[in-house]
Amino acid sequence: MMIRIRSRDGLERVSIDNPDITISQFKTVIQNQLQIPIHNQTLSTNQNLLLAKSPPDLLQFTDMSNPNTLLSSLNISHGSIIFLAYEGHRTIAGPAVHPAGSFGRKMTMDDLIAKQMRVGRQENPHCDSVSFDRDCANAFQHYVNETLAFAVKRGGFMYGTVSEEGKVEVNFIYELPQQGTEEILMLLRDSDEEKIVDAIAACLGMRRVGFIFTQTIMLDKKDYTLSNREVLQAAELHAESELKEWVTAVVKLEVNEDGGADVHFEAFQMSDMCIRLFKEGWFETEIGEDADPKLSKMKKDVVVGSKDVKEVDNDFFLVVIKILDHLHDSSRVV
């Protein structure tokens, strides 16, 4: 069976024979397959582990601290995501390096420009946290869950406030006209209607603060956080907003070991480099049917690590945001 491991390096996979192994044995698997020493590993099923900045912060995540706990007792099964924080550095296998300069092909002006486009992981978001009004969030996910059964994608613009400290509060969601399939969300935007919604929000002391969308259940086909289509759409809306605290939220359904379903909210910001690449037209916007959804294609080489590549793991463009909740009297879904 396959377990997905999310760390600061992105999303990777490890293979185990069955979930009836201890956390200690699982750490050995990670050491063997991902070359991360056991003593450097901190594991958790909580994505906030990736926001920890110091060793004392890591000590707060205790759900996988007992080495004798069985993975199966934590409802971890095929396709589950476990979050990993580790100390030190490691080398990650990547695509072949194409020689350039005096020891290879002649460098062009495009090569020199590409050298300035270094895609790395952005550690800190411009948004400190995002909180969802409970009734607002529940109304959005209830329709998708009960009526659409997470079979097609659904989305909307989030409205609320942004504090001086960069804390975003979402108080209502405007679900604009749209058509959704399993993999594509087409927004049928009406500028006049959006101006009306913006005006209503302004009267309530609010503004547009982000984009929220759902992911469908895709039966073991999904081993990424956002697909290349979702990255493109999120980057376009983020770039259009000109709001540095802009939030991209994802709602998805995960089937647990008992056959039940749990609705999960995740929140991200698209990285500064992602928005720059989008604005400057580096993304390939035509996506073929055989394209790997977890990779975004560039029109020209960019630098990832020490390698020139045209395909970038989507996780490099995501910056995780803490999620909170709050109550607000004027919450609603328009």
Short mmCIF file of C-alpha atoms in Angstrom, two decimals:
data_model
loop_
_atom_site.label_atom_id
_atom_site.label_comp_id
_atom_site.label_asym_id
_atom_site.label_seq_id
_atom_site.Cartn_x
_atom_site.Cartn_y
_atom_site.Cartn_z
CA MET A 1 0.00 0.00 0.00
CA MET A 2 1.05 3.60 -0.65
CA ILE A 3 1.29 6.35 1.97
CA ARG A 4 1.79 9.97 0.90
CA ILE A 5 4.35 12.03 2.83
CA ARG A 6 4.12 15.83 2.74
CA SER A 7 7.16 17.78 3.93
CA ARG A 8 8.86 21.07 3.12
CA ASP A 9 10.13 19.32 -0.03
CA GLY A 10 6.64 18.64 -1.41
CA LEU A 11 4.59 15.46 -1.74
CA GLU A 12 6.36 12.10 -1.88
CA ARG A 13 5.26 8.50 -1.54
CA VAL A 14 6.46 5.50 0.42
CA SER A 15 5.32 1.90 0.13
CA ILE A 16 4.51 -0.44 3.00
CA ASP A 17 3.12 -3.97 3.02
CA ASN A 18 0.20 -3.22 5.36
CA PRO A 19 -0.88 -0.65 7.98
CA ASP A 20 -0.27 -3.03 10.90
CA ILE A 21 3.21 -1.70 11.56
CA THR A 22 4.35 0.56 14.36
CA ILE A 23 5.35 4.19 13.98
CA SER A 24 8.92 3.13 14.78
CA GLN A 25 8.86 0.66 11.87
CA PHE A 26 7.27 3.29 9.62
CA LYS A 27 10.07 5.76 10.41
CA THR A 28 12.54 3.08 9.31
CA VAL A 29 10.67 2.82 6.02
CA ILE A 30 10.93 6.61 5.56
CA GLN A 31 14.64 6.47 6.35
CA ASN A 32 15.19 3.72 3.76
CA GLN A 33 13.02 5.17 0.99
CA LEU A 34 13.42 8.95 1.50
CA GLN A 35 16.90 9.05 3.12
CA ILE A 36 15.78 10.96 6.23
CA PRO A 37 17.37 9.66 9.47
CA ILE A 38 14.91 8.35 12.04
CA HIS A 39 16.13 10.67 14.80
CA ASN A 40 15.46 13.73 12.59
CA GLN A 41 11.83 12.82 11.86
CA THR A 42 8.69 14.31 13.43
CA LEU A 43 5.43 12.86 12.08
CA SER A 44 1.82 13.96 12.44
CA THR A 45 -1.56 13.71 10.73
CA ASN A 46 -1.95 17.46 11.39
CA GLN A 47 -0.88 19.69 8.48
CA ASN A 48 0.00 22.49 10.92
CA LEU A 49 3.17 20.53 11.66
CA LEU A 50 4.62 22.17 8.53
CA LEU A 51 4.13 25.60 10.14
CA ALA A 52 6.32 24.74 13.14
CA LYS A 53 9.34 27.06 13.29
CA SER A 54 11.34 25.65 16.20
CA PRO A 55 11.92 22.38 18.14
CA PRO A 56 9.52 23.43 20.95
CA ASP A 57 6.81 23.94 18.31
CA LEU A 58 7.34 20.38 17.09
CA LEU A 59 6.71 18.99 20.58
CA GLN A 60 3.08 20.11 20.33
CA PHE A 61 2.38 17.37 17.76
CA THR A 62 2.07 14.18 19.78
CA ASP A 63 -0.40 12.06 17.80
CA MET A 64 2.44 10.03 16.27
CA SER A 65 5.06 10.42 19.01
CA ASN A 66 4.60 6.94 20.54
CA PRO A 67 6.91 4.59 18.59
CA ASN A 68 4.76 1.56 19.51
CA THR A 69 1.48 2.94 18.11
CA LEU A 70 0.16 1.03 15.08
CA LEU A 71 -0.56 3.05 11.94
CA SER A 72 -3.88 1.23 11.58
CA SER A 73 -5.00 2.57 14.96
CA LEU A 74 -4.72 6.12 13.53
CA ASN A 75 -7.06 5.29 10.59
CA ILE A 76 -4.11 5.48 8.20
CA SER A 77 -4.77 3.50 5.03
CA HIS A 78 -3.81 3.40 1.35
CA GLY A 79 -3.46 6.94 0.00
CA SER A 80 -3.46 8.65 3.41
CA ILE A 81 -1.31 11.77 3.87
CA ILE A 82 1.15 12.03 6.77
CA PHE A 83 3.00 15.27 7.44
CA LEU A 84 6.74 15.18 8.10
CA ALA A 85 9.09 17.76 9.59
CA TYR A 86 12.79 17.01 9.70
CA GLU A 87 16.07 18.65 10.56
CA GLY A 88 19.01 18.86 8.20
CA HIS A 89 19.26 18.67 4.42
CA ARG A 90 19.02 15.93 1.82
CA THR A 91 19.40 15.51 -1.92
CA ILE A 92 16.20 14.80 -3.86
CA ALA A 93 16.35 12.97 -7.16
CA GLY A 94 15.22 15.09 -10.08
CA PRO A 95 15.32 15.29 -13.88
CA ALA A 96 18.57 15.22 -15.80
CA VAL A 97 20.61 18.40 -15.89
CA HIS A 98 21.17 19.97 -19.30
CA PRO A 99 24.71 21.38 -19.61
CA ALA A 100 25.05 25.07 -20.32
CA GLY A 101 27.75 27.72 -20.60
CA SER A 102 31.38 27.07 -21.46
CA PHE A 103 31.11 23.34 -20.65
CA GLY A 104 28.05 22.67 -22.83
CA ARG A 105 25.70 24.40 -25.17
CA LYS A 106 25.94 28.13 -25.72
CA MET A 107 23.76 30.18 -23.36
CA THR A 108 21.08 32.37 -24.93
CA MET A 109 19.33 35.43 -23.51
CA ASP A 110 16.38 33.16 -22.59
CA ASP A 111 18.78 30.97 -20.62
CA LEU A 112 20.05 33.98 -18.69
CA ILE A 113 16.51 35.11 -17.91
CA ALA A 114 15.58 31.60 -16.79
CA LYS A 115 18.51 31.62 -14.36
CA GLN A 116 16.80 34.50 -12.57
CA MET A 117 13.56 32.49 -12.24
CA ARG A 118 14.39 30.33 -9.26
CA VAL A 119 11.43 28.38 -7.95
CA GLY A 120 11.82 27.52 -4.28
CA ARG A 121 9.57 26.89 -1.34
CA GLN A 122 8.19 30.07 0.27
CA GLU A 123 8.20 29.52 4.01
CA ASN A 124 6.03 32.42 5.19
CA PRO A 125 2.64 33.47 3.82
CA HIS A 126 1.55 37.11 3.71
CA CYS A 127 -1.66 35.99 5.44
CA ASP A 128 -1.15 35.16 9.12
CA SER A 129 -4.27 32.97 9.34
CA VAL A 130 -7.73 32.55 7.86
CA SER A 131 -10.89 31.97 9.87
CA PHE A 132 -14.22 30.83 8.47
CA ASP A 133 -17.58 31.72 9.89
CA ARG A 134 -18.96 28.31 10.87
CA ASP A 135 -22.39 28.80 9.34
CA CYS A 136 -20.91 30.16 6.12
CA ALA A 137 -18.46 27.27 5.73
CA ASN A 138 -21.12 24.71 6.63
CA ALA A 139 -23.60 26.08 4.09
CA PHE A 140 -21.02 25.84 1.31
CA GLN A 141 -19.86 22.31 2.09
CA HIS A 142 -23.38 21.05 2.88
CA TYR A 143 -24.65 21.79 -0.63
CA VAL A 144 -21.58 20.22 -2.23
CA ASN A 145 -21.78 17.19 0.05
CA GLU A 146 -25.52 16.54 0.21
CA THR A 147 -26.60 17.72 -3.26
CA LEU A 148 -23.57 17.28 -5.51
CA ALA A 149 -22.02 14.40 -3.50
CA PHE A 150 -18.56 15.80 -4.35
CA ALA A 151 -19.06 14.39 -7.87
CA VAL A 152 -18.41 17.72 -9.65
CA LYS A 153 -16.33 20.75 -8.73
CA ARG A 154 -17.89 23.85 -7.15
CA GLY A 155 -16.38 27.21 -6.26
CA GLY A 156 -16.99 30.72 -5.06
CA PHE A 157 -15.43 34.00 -3.98
CA MET A 158 -14.88 34.53 -0.27
CA TYR A 159 -15.71 37.87 1.32
CA GLY A 160 -14.69 39.22 4.70
CA THR A 161 -12.04 41.38 6.33
CA VAL A 162 -8.25 41.60 6.55
CA SER A 163 -6.67 42.88 9.76
CA GLU A 164 -3.49 44.94 9.97
CA GLU A 165 -1.73 41.80 11.22
CA GLY A 166 -2.74 39.92 8.07
CA LYS A 167 -5.51 37.85 9.65
CA VAL A 168 -8.28 37.09 7.18
CA GLU A 169 -11.88 36.49 8.30
CA VAL A 170 -14.32 34.95 5.83
CA ASN A 171 -17.95 35.82 6.51
CA PHE A 172 -19.78 34.94 3.31
CA ILE A 173 -19.25 33.14 0.02
CA TYR A 174 -20.58 34.30 -3.33
CA GLU A 175 -21.20 31.31 -5.58
CA LEU A 176 -21.10 32.82 -9.05
CA PRO A 177 -22.62 31.14 -12.16
CA GLN A 178 -20.47 28.14 -13.08
CA GLN A 179 -20.24 24.73 -14.67
CA GLY A 180 -18.27 21.98 -12.97
CA THR A 181 -17.04 18.56 -14.02
CA GLU A 182 -14.90 16.06 -12.15
CA GLU A 183 -11.69 17.87 -13.10
CA ILE A 184 -12.64 21.32 -14.45
CA LEU A 185 -14.42 24.29 -12.85
CA MET A 186 -15.56 26.83 -15.43
CA LEU A 187 -16.52 30.19 -13.89
CA LEU A 188 -19.17 32.00 -15.94
CA ARG A 189 -18.25 35.43 -14.68
CA ASP A 190 -20.56 38.41 -14.91
CA SER A 191 -18.69 41.66 -14.17
CA ASP A 192 -21.90 43.62 -13.49
CA GLU A 193 -23.12 41.07 -10.97
CA GLU A 194 -19.72 40.91 -9.30
CA LYS A 195 -19.73 44.71 -8.91
CA ILE A 196 -23.08 44.45 -7.13
CA VAL A 197 -21.72 41.79 -4.75
CA ASP A 198 -18.61 43.89 -4.12
CA ALA A 199 -20.83 46.89 -3.33
CA ILE A 200 -22.95 44.87 -0.88
CA ALA A 201 -19.78 43.64 0.80
CA ALA A 202 -18.41 47.18 1.04
CA CYS A 203 -21.60 48.32 2.77
CA LEU A 204 -20.99 45.57 5.33
CA GLY A 205 -17.38 46.67 5.80
CA MET A 206 -16.03 43.69 3.85
CA ARG A 207 -14.19 42.95 0.63
CA ARG A 208 -13.29 40.00 -1.57
CA VAL A 209 -10.52 38.08 0.21
CA GLY A 210 -10.11 34.79 -1.62
CA PHE A 211 -11.32 31.90 -3.72
CA ILE A 212 -12.73 28.61 -2.44
CA PHE A 213 -13.37 25.46 -4.45
CA THR A 214 -14.03 21.77 -3.98
CA GLN A 215 -12.17 18.73 -5.20
CA THR A 216 -14.01 15.63 -6.33
CA ILE A 217 -13.49 12.04 -5.25
CA MET A 218 -11.30 10.57 -7.95
CA LEU A 219 -10.79 6.96 -6.79
CA ASP A 220 -7.05 6.61 -6.17
CA LYS A 221 -6.12 8.91 -9.09
CA LYS A 222 -5.18 11.82 -6.85
CA ASP A 223 -1.68 12.06 -5.42
CA TYR A 224 -1.36 15.85 -5.40
CA THR A 225 -2.62 18.76 -3.33
CA LEU A 226 -3.67 20.97 -6.26
CA SER A 227 -3.73 19.90 -9.90
CA ASN A 228 -2.07 21.91 -12.65
CA ARG A 229 -5.50 23.23 -13.71
CA GLU A 230 -6.27 24.28 -10.14
CA VAL A 231 -2.90 26.03 -9.79
CA LEU A 232 -3.55 27.98 -12.99
CA GLN A 233 -7.03 29.04 -11.89
CA ALA A 234 -5.90 29.94 -8.36
CA ALA A 235 -2.92 31.93 -9.67
CA GLU A 236 -5.11 33.84 -12.14
CA LEU A 237 -7.62 34.89 -9.46
CA HIS A 238 -4.87 35.72 -6.95
CA ALA A 239 -3.03 37.85 -9.52
CA GLU A 240 -6.27 39.62 -10.48
CA SER A 241 -7.04 40.51 -6.86
CA GLU A 242 -3.82 42.49 -6.18
CA LEU A 243 -4.38 41.55 -2.50
CA LYS A 244 -1.23 40.18 -0.92
CA GLU A 245 -3.25 38.36 1.78
CA TRP A 246 -5.47 36.61 -0.84
CA VAL A 247 -6.46 33.11 0.30
CA THR A 248 -7.09 29.99 -1.78
CA ALA A 249 -9.18 27.43 0.12
CA VAL A 250 -9.85 23.81 -0.84
CA VAL A 251 -12.71 21.64 0.39
CA LYS A 252 -12.51 17.91 -0.14
CA LEU A 253 -14.11 14.69 1.03
CA GLU A 254 -11.95 11.94 2.45
CA VAL A 255 -13.32 8.46 3.06
CA ASN A 256 -12.16 7.03 6.38
CA GLU A 257 -11.40 3.41 7.25
CA ASP A 258 -14.94 2.78 8.47
CA GLY A 259 -16.43 3.78 5.16
CA GLY A 260 -17.60 7.13 6.50
CA ALA A 261 -16.76 10.46 4.92
CA ASP A 262 -15.04 13.46 6.49
CA VAL A 263 -15.09 16.95 4.96
CA HIS A 264 -11.74 18.75 5.15
CA PHE A 265 -10.87 22.42 4.60
CA GLU A 266 -7.32 23.40 3.62
CA ALA A 267 -6.02 26.92 3.01
CA PHE A 268 -3.06 28.17 1.01
CA GLN A 269 -1.55 31.21 -0.61
CA MET A 270 -0.03 30.95 -4.05
CA SER A 271 3.65 31.83 -3.66
CA ASP A 272 5.06 35.16 -4.82
CA MET A 273 7.08 33.36 -7.51
CA CYS A 274 3.95 31.57 -8.74
CA ILE A 275 2.13 34.87 -9.18
CA ARG A 276 5.15 36.44 -10.89
CA LEU A 277 5.46 33.51 -13.32
CA PHE A 278 1.73 33.74 -14.09
CA LYS A 279 1.75 37.49 -14.65
CA GLU A 280 4.78 37.25 -16.93
CA GLY A 281 3.26 34.46 -18.99
CA TRP A 282 5.60 31.59 -18.11
CA PHE A 283 2.85 28.99 -17.51
CA GLU A 284 1.72 26.70 -20.32
CA THR A 285 -2.03 27.27 -20.26
CA GLU A 286 -2.94 24.48 -22.68
CA ILE A 287 -3.06 21.25 -20.68
CA GLY A 288 -3.17 17.97 -22.61
CA GLU A 289 -5.11 14.91 -21.50
CA ASP A 290 -1.88 12.96 -20.88
CA ALA A 291 -0.29 15.72 -18.75
CA ASP A 292 0.70 14.78 -15.21
CA PRO A 293 -1.74 16.80 -13.02
CA LYS A 294 0.76 17.25 -10.19
CA LEU A 295 3.20 19.13 -12.43
CA SER A 296 2.85 22.61 -13.94
CA LYS A 297 4.52 23.09 -17.33
CA MET A 298 6.53 26.22 -18.08
CA LYS A 299 7.13 27.71 -21.53
CA LYS A 300 10.84 28.07 -20.70
CA ASP A 301 13.22 26.47 -18.23
CA VAL A 302 13.18 27.66 -14.63
CA VAL A 303 15.61 26.72 -11.88
CA VAL A 304 14.43 24.32 -9.17
CA GLY A 305 17.21 23.50 -6.75
CA SER A 306 20.23 23.33 -9.04
CA LYS A 307 18.38 21.98 -12.07
CA ASP A 308 16.85 23.60 -15.16
CA VAL A 309 13.36 22.19 -15.62
CA LYS A 310 10.19 22.93 -17.55
CA GLU A 311 7.92 21.00 -15.19
CA VAL A 312 7.49 22.14 -11.59
CA ASP A 313 5.85 20.19 -8.77
CA ASN A 314 2.71 22.16 -7.88
CA ASP A 315 3.56 21.98 -4.17
CA PHE A 316 6.40 24.47 -4.73
CA PHE A 317 3.72 27.09 -5.47
CA LEU A 318 1.71 26.53 -2.26
CA VAL A 319 2.19 28.25 1.09
CA VAL A 320 0.16 26.69 3.92
CA ILE A 321 -2.07 28.96 6.04
CA LYS A 322 -3.45 28.25 9.51
CA ILE A 323 -7.25 27.76 9.61
CA LEU A 324 -9.41 29.00 12.47
CA ASP A 325 -13.16 29.47 12.84
CA HIS A 326 -15.41 32.19 14.20
CA LEU A 327 -19.05 33.20 14.48
CA HIS A 328 -20.44 36.24 12.69
CA ASP A 329 -24.01 37.54 12.82
CA SER A 330 -24.05 38.59 9.17
CA SER A 331 -22.74 35.32 7.73
CA ARG A 332 -24.46 34.09 4.60
CA VAL A 333 -23.95 32.46 1.24
CA VAL A 334 -25.06 34.61 -1.69
#
